[in-house]
Each structure stands twice: as structure tokens, then as C-alpha cells.
Short mmCIF file of C-alpha atoms and ligand atoms in Angstrom, two decimals:
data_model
loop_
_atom_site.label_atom_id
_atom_site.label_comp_id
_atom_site.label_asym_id
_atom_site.label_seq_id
_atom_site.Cartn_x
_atom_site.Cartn_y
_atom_site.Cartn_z
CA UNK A 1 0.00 0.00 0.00
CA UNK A 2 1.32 3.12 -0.82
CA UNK A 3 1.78 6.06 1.73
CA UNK A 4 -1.11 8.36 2.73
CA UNK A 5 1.29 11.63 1.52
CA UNK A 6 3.88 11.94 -0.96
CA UNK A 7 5.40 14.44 2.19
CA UNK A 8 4.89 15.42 5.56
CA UNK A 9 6.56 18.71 6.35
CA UNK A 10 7.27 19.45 10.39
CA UNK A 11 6.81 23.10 11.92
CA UNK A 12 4.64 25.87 9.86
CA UNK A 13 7.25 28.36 9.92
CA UNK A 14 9.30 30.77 7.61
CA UNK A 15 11.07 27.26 6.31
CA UNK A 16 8.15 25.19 6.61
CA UNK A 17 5.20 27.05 5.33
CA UNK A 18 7.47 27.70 1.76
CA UNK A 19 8.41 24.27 1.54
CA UNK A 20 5.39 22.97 1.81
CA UNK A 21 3.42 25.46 -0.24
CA UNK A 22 6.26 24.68 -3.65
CA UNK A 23 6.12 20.87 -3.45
CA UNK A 24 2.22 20.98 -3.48
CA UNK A 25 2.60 23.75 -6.65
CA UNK A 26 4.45 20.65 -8.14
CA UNK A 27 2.20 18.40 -7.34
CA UNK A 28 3.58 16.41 -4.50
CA UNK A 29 0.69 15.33 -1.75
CA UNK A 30 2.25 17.58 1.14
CA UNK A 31 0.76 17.67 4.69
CA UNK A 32 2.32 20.74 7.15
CA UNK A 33 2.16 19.80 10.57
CA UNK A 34 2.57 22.52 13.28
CA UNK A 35 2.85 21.94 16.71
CA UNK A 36 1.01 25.53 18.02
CA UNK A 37 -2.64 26.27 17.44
CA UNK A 38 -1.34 28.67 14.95
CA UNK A 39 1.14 28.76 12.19
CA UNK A 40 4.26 31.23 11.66
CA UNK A 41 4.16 32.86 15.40
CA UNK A 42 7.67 33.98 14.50
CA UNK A 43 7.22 35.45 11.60
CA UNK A 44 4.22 37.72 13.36
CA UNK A 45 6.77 38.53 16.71
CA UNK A 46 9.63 38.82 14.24
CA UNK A 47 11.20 42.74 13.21
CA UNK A 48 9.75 43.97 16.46
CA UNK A 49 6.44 42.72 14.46
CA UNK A 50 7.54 44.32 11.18
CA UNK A 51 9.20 41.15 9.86
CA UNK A 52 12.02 42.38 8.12
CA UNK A 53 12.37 39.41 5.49
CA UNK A 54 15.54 39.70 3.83
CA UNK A 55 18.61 41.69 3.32
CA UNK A 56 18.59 44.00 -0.14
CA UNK A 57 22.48 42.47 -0.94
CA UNK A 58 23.13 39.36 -4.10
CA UNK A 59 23.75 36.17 -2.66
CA UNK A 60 27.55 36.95 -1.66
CA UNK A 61 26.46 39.32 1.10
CA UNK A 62 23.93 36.73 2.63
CA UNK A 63 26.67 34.03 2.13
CA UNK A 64 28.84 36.04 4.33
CA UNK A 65 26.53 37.22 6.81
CA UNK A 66 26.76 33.08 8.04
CA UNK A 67 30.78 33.12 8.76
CA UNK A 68 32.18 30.25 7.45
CA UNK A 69 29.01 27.89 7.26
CA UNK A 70 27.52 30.40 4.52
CA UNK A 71 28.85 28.65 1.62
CA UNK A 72 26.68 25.47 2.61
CA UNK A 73 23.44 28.33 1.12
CA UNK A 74 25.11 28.38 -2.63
CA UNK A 75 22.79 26.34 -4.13
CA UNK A 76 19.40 27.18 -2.12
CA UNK A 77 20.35 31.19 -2.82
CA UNK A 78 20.39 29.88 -6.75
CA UNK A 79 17.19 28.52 -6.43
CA UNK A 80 15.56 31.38 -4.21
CA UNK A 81 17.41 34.56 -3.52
CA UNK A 82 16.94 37.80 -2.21
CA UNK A 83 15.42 39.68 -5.33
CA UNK A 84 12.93 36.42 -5.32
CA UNK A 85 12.29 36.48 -2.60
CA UNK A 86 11.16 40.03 -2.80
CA UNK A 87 9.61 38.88 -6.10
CA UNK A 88 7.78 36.22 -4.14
CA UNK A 89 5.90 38.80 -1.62
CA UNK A 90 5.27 41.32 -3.88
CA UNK A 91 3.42 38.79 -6.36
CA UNK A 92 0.94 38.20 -3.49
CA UNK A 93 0.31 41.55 -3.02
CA UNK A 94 3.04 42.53 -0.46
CA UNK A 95 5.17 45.74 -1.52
CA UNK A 96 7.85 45.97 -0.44
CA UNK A 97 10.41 48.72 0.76
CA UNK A 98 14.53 48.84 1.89
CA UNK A 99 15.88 50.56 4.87
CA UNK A 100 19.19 52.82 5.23
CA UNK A 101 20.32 49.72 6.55
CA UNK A 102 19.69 47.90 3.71
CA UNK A 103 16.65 45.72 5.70
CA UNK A 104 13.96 45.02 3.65
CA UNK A 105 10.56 44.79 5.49
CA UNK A 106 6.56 45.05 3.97
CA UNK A 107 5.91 48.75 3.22
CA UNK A 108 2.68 48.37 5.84
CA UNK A 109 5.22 47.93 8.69
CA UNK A 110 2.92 44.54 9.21
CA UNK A 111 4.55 41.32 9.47
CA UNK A 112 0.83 39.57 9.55
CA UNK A 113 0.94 40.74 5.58
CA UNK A 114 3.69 38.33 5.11
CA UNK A 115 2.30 35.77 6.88
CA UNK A 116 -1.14 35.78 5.37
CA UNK A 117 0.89 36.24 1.90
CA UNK A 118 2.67 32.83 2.64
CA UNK A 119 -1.34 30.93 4.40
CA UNK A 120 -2.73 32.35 1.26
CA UNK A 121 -0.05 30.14 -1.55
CA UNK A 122 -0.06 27.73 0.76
CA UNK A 123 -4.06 26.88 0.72
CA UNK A 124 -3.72 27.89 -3.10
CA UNK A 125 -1.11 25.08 -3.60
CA UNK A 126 -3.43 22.74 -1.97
CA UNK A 127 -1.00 21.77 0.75
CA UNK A 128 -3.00 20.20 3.78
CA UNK A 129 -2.20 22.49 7.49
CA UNK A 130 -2.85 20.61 10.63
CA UNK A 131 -2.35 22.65 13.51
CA UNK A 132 -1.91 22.26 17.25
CA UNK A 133 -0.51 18.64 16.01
CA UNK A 134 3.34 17.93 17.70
CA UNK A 135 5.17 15.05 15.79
CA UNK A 136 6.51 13.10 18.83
CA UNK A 137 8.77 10.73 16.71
CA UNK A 138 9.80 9.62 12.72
CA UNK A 139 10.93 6.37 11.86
CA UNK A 140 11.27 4.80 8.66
CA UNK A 141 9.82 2.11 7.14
CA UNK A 142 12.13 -1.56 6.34
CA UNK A 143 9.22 -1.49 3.14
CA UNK A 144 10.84 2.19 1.97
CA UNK A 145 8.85 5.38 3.68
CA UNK A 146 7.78 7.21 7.44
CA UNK A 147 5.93 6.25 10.25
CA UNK A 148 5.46 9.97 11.63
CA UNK A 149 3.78 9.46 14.69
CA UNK A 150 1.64 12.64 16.82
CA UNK A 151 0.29 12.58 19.70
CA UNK A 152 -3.38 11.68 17.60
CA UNK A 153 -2.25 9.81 14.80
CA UNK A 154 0.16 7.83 12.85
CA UNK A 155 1.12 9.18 9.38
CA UNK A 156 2.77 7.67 6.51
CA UNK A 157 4.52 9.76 3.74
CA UNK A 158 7.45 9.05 1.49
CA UNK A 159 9.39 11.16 2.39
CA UNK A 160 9.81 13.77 5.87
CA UNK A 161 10.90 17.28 5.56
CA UNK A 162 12.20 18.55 9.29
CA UNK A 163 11.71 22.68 9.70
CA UNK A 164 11.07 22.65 13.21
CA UNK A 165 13.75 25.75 13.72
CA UNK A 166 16.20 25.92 16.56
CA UNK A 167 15.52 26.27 20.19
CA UNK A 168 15.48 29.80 20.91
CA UNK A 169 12.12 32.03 22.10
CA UNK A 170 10.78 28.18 23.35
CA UNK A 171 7.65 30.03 23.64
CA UNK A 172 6.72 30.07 20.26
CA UNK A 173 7.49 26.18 19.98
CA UNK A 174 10.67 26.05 19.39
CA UNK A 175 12.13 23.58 21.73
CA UNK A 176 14.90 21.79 19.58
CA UNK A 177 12.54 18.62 18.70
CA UNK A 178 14.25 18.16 15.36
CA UNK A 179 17.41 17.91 16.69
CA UNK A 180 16.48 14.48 18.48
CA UNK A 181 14.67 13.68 14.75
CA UNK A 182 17.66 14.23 12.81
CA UNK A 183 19.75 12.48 16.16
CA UNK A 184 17.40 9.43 15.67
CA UNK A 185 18.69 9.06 12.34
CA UNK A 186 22.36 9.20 12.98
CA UNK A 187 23.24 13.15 12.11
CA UNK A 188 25.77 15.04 14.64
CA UNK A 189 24.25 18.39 16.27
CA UNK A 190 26.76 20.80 16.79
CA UNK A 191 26.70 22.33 20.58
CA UNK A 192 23.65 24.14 19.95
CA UNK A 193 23.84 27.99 21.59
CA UNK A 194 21.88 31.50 21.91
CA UNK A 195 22.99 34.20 19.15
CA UNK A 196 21.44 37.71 18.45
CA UNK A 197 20.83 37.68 22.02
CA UNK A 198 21.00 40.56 24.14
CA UNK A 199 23.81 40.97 26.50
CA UNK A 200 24.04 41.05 30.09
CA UNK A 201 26.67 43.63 32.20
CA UNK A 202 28.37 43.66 35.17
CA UNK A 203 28.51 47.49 36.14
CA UNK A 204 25.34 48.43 37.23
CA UNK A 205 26.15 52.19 35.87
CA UNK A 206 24.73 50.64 32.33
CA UNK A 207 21.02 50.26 33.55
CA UNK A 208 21.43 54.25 34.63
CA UNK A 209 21.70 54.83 30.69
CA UNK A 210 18.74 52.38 29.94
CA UNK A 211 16.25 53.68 27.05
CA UNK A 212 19.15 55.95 25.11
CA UNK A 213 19.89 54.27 21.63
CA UNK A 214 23.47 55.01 20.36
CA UNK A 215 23.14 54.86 16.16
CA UNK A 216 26.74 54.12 15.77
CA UNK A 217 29.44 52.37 17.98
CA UNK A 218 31.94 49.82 17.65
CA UNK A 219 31.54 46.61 20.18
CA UNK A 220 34.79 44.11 20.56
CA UNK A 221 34.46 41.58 22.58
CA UNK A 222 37.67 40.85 24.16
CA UNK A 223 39.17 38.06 26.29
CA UNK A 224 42.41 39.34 28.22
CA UNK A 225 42.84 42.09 25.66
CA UNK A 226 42.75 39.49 22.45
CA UNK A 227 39.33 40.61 20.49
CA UNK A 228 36.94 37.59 19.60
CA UNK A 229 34.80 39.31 17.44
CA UNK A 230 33.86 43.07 16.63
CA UNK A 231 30.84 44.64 14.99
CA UNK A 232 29.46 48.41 14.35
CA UNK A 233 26.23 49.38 14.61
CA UNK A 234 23.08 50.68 16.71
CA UNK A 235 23.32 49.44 20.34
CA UNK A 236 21.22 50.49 23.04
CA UNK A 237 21.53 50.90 26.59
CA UNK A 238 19.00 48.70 28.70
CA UNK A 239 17.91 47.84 32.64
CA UNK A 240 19.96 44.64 32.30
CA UNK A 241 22.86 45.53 29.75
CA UNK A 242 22.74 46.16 26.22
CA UNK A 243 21.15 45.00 23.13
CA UNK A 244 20.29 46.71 19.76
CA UNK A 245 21.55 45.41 16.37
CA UNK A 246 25.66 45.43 17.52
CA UNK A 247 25.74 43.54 20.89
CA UNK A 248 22.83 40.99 19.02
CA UNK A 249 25.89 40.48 16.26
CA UNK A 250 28.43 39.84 18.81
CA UNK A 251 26.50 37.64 21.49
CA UNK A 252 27.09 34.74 19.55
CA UNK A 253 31.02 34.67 20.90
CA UNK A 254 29.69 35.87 24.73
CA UNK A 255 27.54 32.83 24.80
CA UNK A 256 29.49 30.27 23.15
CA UNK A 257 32.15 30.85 25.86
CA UNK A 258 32.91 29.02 28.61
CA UNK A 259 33.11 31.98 31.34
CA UNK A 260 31.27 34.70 29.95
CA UNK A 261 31.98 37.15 33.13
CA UNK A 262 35.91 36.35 32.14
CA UNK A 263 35.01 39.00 29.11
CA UNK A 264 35.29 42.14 28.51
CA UNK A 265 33.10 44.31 25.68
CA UNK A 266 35.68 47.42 24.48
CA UNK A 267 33.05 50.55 22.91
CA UNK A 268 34.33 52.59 20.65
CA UNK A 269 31.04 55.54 21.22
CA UNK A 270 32.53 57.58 18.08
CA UNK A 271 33.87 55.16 15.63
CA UNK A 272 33.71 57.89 12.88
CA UNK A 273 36.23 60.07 14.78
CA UNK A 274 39.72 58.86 14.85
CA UNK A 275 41.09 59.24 17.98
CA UNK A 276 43.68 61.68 17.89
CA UNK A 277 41.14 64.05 16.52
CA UNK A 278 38.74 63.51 19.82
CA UNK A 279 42.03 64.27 21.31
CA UNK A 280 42.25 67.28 19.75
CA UNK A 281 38.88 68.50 19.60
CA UNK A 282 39.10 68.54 23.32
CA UNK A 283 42.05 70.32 23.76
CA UNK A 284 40.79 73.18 21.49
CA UNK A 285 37.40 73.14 22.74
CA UNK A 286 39.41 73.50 26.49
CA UNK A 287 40.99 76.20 25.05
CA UNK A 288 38.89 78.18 23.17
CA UNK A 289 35.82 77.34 24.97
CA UNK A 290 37.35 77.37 29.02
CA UNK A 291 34.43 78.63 30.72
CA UNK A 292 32.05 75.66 29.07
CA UNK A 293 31.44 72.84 31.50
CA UNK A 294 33.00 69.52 30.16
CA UNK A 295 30.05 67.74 30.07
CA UNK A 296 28.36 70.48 27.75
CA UNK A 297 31.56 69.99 25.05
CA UNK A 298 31.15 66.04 25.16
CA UNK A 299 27.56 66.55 24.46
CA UNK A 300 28.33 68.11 21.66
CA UNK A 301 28.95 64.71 20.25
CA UNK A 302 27.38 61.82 22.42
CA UNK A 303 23.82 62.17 24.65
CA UNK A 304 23.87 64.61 27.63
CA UNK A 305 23.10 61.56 29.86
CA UNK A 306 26.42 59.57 28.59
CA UNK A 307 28.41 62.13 29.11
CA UNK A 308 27.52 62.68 32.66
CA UNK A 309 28.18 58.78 33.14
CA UNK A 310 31.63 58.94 31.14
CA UNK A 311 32.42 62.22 33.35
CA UNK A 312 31.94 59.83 36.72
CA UNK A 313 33.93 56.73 35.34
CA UNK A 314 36.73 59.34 35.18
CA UNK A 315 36.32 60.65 38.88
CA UNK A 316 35.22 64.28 37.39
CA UNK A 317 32.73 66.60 38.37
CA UNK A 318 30.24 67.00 35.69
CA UNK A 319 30.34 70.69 36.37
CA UNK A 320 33.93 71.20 36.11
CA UNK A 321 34.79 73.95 33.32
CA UNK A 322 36.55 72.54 29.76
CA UNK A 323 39.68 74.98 30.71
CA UNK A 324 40.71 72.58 34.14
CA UNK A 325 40.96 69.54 31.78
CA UNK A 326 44.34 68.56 32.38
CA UNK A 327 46.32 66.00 29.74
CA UNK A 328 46.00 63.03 31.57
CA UNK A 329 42.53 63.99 32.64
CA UNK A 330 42.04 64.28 28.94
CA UNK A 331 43.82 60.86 28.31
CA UNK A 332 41.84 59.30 30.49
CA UNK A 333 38.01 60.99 28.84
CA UNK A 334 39.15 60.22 25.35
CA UNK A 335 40.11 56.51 26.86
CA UNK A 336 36.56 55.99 27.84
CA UNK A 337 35.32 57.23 25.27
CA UNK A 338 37.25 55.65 22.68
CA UNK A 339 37.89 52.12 24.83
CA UNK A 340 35.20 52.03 27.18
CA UNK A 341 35.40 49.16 28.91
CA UNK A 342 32.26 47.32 30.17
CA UNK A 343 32.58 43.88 31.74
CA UNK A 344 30.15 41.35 30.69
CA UNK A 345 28.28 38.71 32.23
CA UNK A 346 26.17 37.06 29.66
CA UNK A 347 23.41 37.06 27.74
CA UNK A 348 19.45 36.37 28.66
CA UNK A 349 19.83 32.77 27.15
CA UNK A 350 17.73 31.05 24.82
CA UNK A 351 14.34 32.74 26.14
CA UNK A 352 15.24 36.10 24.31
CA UNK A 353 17.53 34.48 21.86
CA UNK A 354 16.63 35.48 18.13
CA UNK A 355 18.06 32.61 16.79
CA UNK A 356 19.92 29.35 17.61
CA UNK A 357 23.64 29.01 16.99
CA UNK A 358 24.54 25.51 16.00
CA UNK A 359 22.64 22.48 15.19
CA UNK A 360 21.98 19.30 12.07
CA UNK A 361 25.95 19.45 10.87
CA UNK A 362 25.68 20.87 7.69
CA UNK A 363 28.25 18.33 6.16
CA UNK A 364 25.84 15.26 6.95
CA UNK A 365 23.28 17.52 4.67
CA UNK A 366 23.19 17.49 0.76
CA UNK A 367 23.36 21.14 0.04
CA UNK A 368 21.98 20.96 -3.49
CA UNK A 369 18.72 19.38 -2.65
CA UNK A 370 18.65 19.40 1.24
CA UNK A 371 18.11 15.93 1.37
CA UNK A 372 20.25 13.87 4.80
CA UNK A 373 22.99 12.09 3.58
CA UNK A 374 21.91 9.29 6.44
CA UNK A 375 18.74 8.53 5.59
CA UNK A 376 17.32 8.96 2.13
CA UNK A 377 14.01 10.62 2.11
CA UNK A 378 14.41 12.79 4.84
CA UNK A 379 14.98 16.50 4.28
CA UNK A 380 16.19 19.28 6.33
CA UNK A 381 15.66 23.21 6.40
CA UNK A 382 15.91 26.05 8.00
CA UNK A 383 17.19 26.97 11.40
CA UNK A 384 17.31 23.34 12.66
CA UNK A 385 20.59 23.32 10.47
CA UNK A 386 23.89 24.66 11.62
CA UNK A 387 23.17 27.95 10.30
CA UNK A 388 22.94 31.61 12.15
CA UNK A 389 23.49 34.85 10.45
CA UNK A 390 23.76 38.12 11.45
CA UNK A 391 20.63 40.59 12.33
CA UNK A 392 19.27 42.08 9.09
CA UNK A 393 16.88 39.56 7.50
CA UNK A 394 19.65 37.17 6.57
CA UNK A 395 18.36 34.44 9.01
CA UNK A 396 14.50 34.37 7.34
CA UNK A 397 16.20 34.49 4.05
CA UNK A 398 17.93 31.31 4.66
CA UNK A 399 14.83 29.42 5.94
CA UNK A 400 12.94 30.75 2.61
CA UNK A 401 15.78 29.57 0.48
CA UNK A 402 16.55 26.20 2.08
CA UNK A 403 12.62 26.09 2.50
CA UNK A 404 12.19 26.17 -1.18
CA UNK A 405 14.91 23.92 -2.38
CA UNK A 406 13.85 21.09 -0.02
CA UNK A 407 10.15 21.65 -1.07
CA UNK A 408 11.36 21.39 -5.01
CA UNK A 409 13.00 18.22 -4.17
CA UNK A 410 10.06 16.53 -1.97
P1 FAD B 1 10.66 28.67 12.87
O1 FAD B 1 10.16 29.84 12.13
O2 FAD B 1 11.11 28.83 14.26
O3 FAD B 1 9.49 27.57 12.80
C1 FAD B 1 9.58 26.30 13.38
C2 FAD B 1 8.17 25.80 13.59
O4 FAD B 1 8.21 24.41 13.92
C3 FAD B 1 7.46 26.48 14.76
O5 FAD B 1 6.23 26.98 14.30
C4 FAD B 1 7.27 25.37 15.78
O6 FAD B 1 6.11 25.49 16.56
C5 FAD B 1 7.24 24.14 14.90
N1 FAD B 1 7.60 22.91 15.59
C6 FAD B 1 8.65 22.70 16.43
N2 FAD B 1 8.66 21.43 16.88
C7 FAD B 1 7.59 20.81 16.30
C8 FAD B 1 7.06 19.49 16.37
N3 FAD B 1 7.62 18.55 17.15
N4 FAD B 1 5.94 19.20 15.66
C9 FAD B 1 5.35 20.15 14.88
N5 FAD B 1 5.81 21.42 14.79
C10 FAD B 1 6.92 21.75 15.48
N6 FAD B 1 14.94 36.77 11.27
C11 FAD B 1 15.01 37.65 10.24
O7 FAD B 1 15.61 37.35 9.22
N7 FAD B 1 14.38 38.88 10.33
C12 FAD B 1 13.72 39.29 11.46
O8 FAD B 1 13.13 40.38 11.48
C13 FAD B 1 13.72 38.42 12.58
N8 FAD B 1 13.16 38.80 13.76
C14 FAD B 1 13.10 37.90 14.77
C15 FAD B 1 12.51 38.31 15.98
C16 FAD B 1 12.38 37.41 17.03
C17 FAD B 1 11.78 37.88 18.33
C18 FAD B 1 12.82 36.08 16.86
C19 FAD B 1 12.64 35.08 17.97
C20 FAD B 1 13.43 35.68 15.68
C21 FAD B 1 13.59 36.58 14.64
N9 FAD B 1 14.23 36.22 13.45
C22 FAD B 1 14.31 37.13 12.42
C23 FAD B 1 14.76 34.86 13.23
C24 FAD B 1 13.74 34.05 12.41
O9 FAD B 1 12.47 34.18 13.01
C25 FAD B 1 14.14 32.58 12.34
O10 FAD B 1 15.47 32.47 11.90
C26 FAD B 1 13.21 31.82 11.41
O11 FAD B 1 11.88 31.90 11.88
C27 FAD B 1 13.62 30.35 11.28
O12 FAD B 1 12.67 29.71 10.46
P2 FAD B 1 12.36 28.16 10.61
O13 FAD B 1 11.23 27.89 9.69
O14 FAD B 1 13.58 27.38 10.49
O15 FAD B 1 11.86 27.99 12.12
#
């Protein structure tokens, strides 16, 4: 007897939902099985609930947005790039629009469009949902075939696409089931980890600056003085540390390290300026403008609020005038300023993780078709694999591209 679907794909999300929806359009007997009573929760929380889909680069830039695991996305960026995937949106009805930061996101500001975008090809492909449905366990069958089993019902299907994403924001339900799927099967997952996660402090001083976004600063995270990874951007000061776009880039090395507290996050708050030229702006600023309190010339580049705080990490006054800044008193502002130094503690962990660092080893994975090289007839996509990228739509266009590939090959 042949099986009841040609495929069963696991999770309704960004991966799962365009999987699903492309091996129906090609005919394939597809059945998406979500564990929530709803589909695609992330895509509605994602963007600060403006889903920001994909980055407006070619397929280089998203390549290198995933370190050295990028180049496992060659193929599934041939099939389903950025521009399609743009392409893809705005054919049901979803214009679109780029940021400065070259973020693309639905001109409504509503990442519900791009959800109901995706529900609506996926009814019109005539892919079966089933909702509030967990798959509990996959095996396959000696006769060729799955057994997918729920906590209702036993399935059969040819083959088994996993996109049941990573194990960060467990809320939503993502709880790491694939990885005991794909485990079941023989595949290796990599230590699995929190990334664009926001970080937690040690000084308590930070939490005094909460609510003040800085648009541009340099973050290196550094272990005895050796820097483990660096990245400019927006960061922004918070009751328990920092987080914004920069410190979400570089949490990936904060959590994947044994003893977080041992590190130490170097700010650069004016990356433009080159140092020497702070230097000097002080010293003429001292001089020309003596009477001006210190605090009023730093403000002249960085939030009043900041300054005051960089004023106190240096033992001065805010009040005192610009002409009493001595040179080492100088030194030492355009130190902080330049190198502040803010010792870490952590990150808040998998609950306010974005995505999940780690996961199915990419080599055990056919790249061209996203088919598991340990068990033919399985498939895997999305963020189950070993696969995080930086903030700026790069992560929801690799579960769209490896998505579609696996659904063309179901
Ligand atoms: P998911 O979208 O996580 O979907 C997995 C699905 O599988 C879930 O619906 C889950 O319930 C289901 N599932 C799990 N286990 C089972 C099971 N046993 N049985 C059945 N179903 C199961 N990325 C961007 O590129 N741009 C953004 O703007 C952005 N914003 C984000 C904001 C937040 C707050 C978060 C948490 C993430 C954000 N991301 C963003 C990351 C992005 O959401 C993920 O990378 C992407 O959703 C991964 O897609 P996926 O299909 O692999 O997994």
C-alpha cells in the first residue's frame, strides 16, 4: 500500500510554510504539521512585528553574513534569492520597501501581511495544514517510507521534511525537537547555543543609561585584551545591559564561551572620529571654549546623559569647566570614550535568543537538494541546520531559500 502523503513537512514556519506550499505547486501530496494552534508565530513577533524578510544584498552578502558555514546556502540562494524572494511577496500583493540599513521589510510595517501572503499560496497550492498537532517521533519504514507518529495519529509519507527551527524564544514552539529527529537518524548536532541575544553587564552604571539608543558604535568583545569578534552598529543601553543590532551580532562569541563574566566588551562611542582628533577636539574646545562645562563639550557629540556617566567613570565633576581639563585627565576621557570598557556577564539565554547558533551538521546535509545524507528521504531546512546569520533579514532568508529547495525536491 502506498503512503497516505507523498510528504509530511514538520513546523509551519518561515522554512516550513514555503516548503510545503512549492512541493504541493508541483504536485507532491504535502501535509504541514505545526505543533502551536497557529502557524508562523515567528514570523508575526519577528522585526519587532515588522518582519524584516531579507537583506537588499546578491547572494555573496547573505553568504557572508553566516561566517564560514555560509557557503553550505550556494545552491538554495540559486534557487531562491533575495530579489525572489522580494519577487515572491510582492506577487501576493506585499510591496515591499529597503531601509538605510539595507533591511527590507513590507511597506505596511505589518509582518501579519507576510504571513497571510505565505497561508494564502499555501491553501492555493493545496497543501493540507494541521495545527496544534506535535510530531513526537519519525521512523522509517524496512518497506521504503515514514511512520510519523503525533500525539493523535500515525502518518505515513514518502518522504519527511524537518523545519522545526532551533531552540530559541521556546515560547513560540521552538524547543529543539528536530534535533532528536535528525539524532534518531544518525546526524551530529553541533553544541547548539543563543545568538542575536541581548547581553548582560556587570557594572550596574549601564542600567542608569537604559532607554538611550546610540546609532553608531563599535563593540569588541575581548578576552584578556585578544578581540573575539567586533561589529558596528546601533546598540542600546537597557535595565539589564545592552542590546540593539551590535551587541545581538556579537552575542554569539559571549555565549558560546565558557566563562562569559571572564570577558570584557571594548566601545568605541565615536567610531567615525579617529582618535587623535577627539584628542584634539578637546584640547581646542578647552581652550577656546574654558568657561564651558566639560560635560556640555562632550555633548556636543554623544547624549547629555552619557556624558555625565563617562564624566563619573573618570572621577570628574560633571560641572567642572573645559579649561581645568588637564592631559592626563584628557587621556583618560578620550580613553573611555574611545575604549570604554564594560565587563560582561552574559546574555538572557535562549528565552530572548533570536536565533539558535549551532545544530543538524551541515556536512551530513546534501546542500543541493537538502536531502540527509543518512537517511534517504528525509529533508532538512531552515534553522534546525547549523546555520545563524547576522541581524538584518539574513536568518528568514535562509529558511525561505533552504525552505524552497527542499520543497522542489520533496
Ligand atoms: P521557525 O520559524 O522557528 O518555525 C519552526 C516551527 O516548527 C514552529 O512553528 C514550531 O512550533 C514548529 N515545531 C517545532 N517542533 C515541532 C514538532 N515537534 N511538531 C510540529 N511542529 C513543530 N529573522 C530575520 O531574518 N528577520 C527578522 O526580522 C527576525 N526577527 C526575529 C525576531 C524574534 C523575536 C525572533 C525570535 C526571531 C527573529 N528572526 C528574524 C529569526 C527568524 O524568526 C528565524 O530564523 C526563522 O523563523 C527560522 O525559520 P524556521 O522555519 O527554520 O523555524
Amino acid at each position: 500500500m502506498g503512503a497516505e502523503w507523498d510528504a509530511v513537512v514538520i513546523g509551519a514556519g518561515a522554512a516550513g510554510l514555503v516548503a510545503a506550499a512549492h512541493a504541493a505547486e508541483r504536485g507532491r501530496r504535502v501535509l504541514l504539521l505545526e505543533k502551536g494552534r497557529k502557524p508562523g508565530v515567528k514570523i508575526l513577533m519577528s522585526g519587532g512585528t515588522r518582519c524584516n524578510i531579507t537583506h537588499d544584498c546578491d547572494a555573496r552578502g547573505i553568504i557572508e553574513a553566516f561566517g564560514p558555514n555560509g557557503k553550505f546556502l550556494h545552491s538554495a540562494l540559486a534557487a531562491l534569492g533575495p530579489r525572489e524572494v522580494v519577487a515572491l511577496f510582492e506577487a501576493e500583493g506585499v510591496a515591499t520597501k529597503v531601509e538605510d540599513t539595507g533591511k527590507v521589510f513590507p511597506v505596511s510595517d505589518r509582518a501579519v501581511d507576510v504571513l497571510d501572503a505565505l497561508l494564502t499560496r499555501l491553501r492555493r497550492s493545496g497543501a493540507a495544514l494541521a495545527t496544534s498537532e506535535a510530531v513526537t517521533g519519525i521512523a522509517a519504514q524496512p518497506e521504503g517510507g515514514f511512520r510519523i507518529v503525533t500525539a493523535t495519529r500515525t502518518l505515513t509519507a514518502e518522504k519527511v521534511l524537518i523545519t522545526t527551527g532551533g531552540k530559541s524564544y521556546p515560547g513560540c514552539g521552538t524547543t529543539g525537537d528536530g534535533y532528536g529527529f535528525a539524532a534518531a537518524f544518525g546526524h551530529t548536532v553541533t553544541a547548539t547555543r543563543p545568538a542575536l541575544v541581548p547581553l548582560t553587564v556587570q557594572p550596574a552604571w549601564v542600567a542608569e543609561l537604559r532607554g538611550i539608543t546610540l546609532p553608531d558604535v563599535t563593540l569588541k568583545v575581548t578576552e584578556n585584551g585578544k578581540v573575539l569578534t567586533s561589529r558596528r552598529g546601533s546598540t542600546l543601553f537597557a535595565h539589564f545591559g545592552l542590546t540593539g543590532p551590535a551587541p545581538l551580532d556579537v552575542s554569539r562569541s559571549v555565549s558560546g564561551h565558557a566563562s562569559p563574566a571572564s570577558l570584557v566588551l571594548e566601545v568605541d562611542l565615536l567610531p567615525a572620529e579617529p582618535e587623535a582628533h577627539f584628542d584634539e577636539y578637546l584640547r581646542a574646545e578647552s581652550l577656546a571654549s574654558g568657561k564651558k562645562q566639560l560635560a556640555g563639550v562632550l555633548a556636543e557629540k554623544l547624549p547629555r546623559r552619557v556624558c555625565d556617566q563617562l564624566l563619573a567613570l573618570c572621577g570628574m565633576p560633571a560641572e567642572r569647566k573645559a579649561a581645568a581639563l588637564s592631559k592626563p585627565d584628557r587621556q583618560a576621557l578620550v580613553a573611555s570614550v574611545k575604549r570604554l570598557r564594560i565587563p560582561l556577564r552574559g546574555t538572557l539565554g535562549f528565552e530572548k535568543a533570536e536565533v539558535t547558533a549551532g545544530g543538524v551538521s551541515l556536512g551530513e546535509v546534501d546542500s543541493r537538494t537538502m536531502q540527509s545524507k543518512r537517511q534517504p528521504g528525509l529533508y532538512l531546512a531552515g534553522e534546525v541546520l547549523d546555520l545563524d546569520g547576522w541581524i538584518g533579514g539574513y536568518n528568514f532568508q535562509s529558511a525561505w531559500s533552504t525552505g524552497w529547495l527542499a520543497g522542489r525536491n520533496l
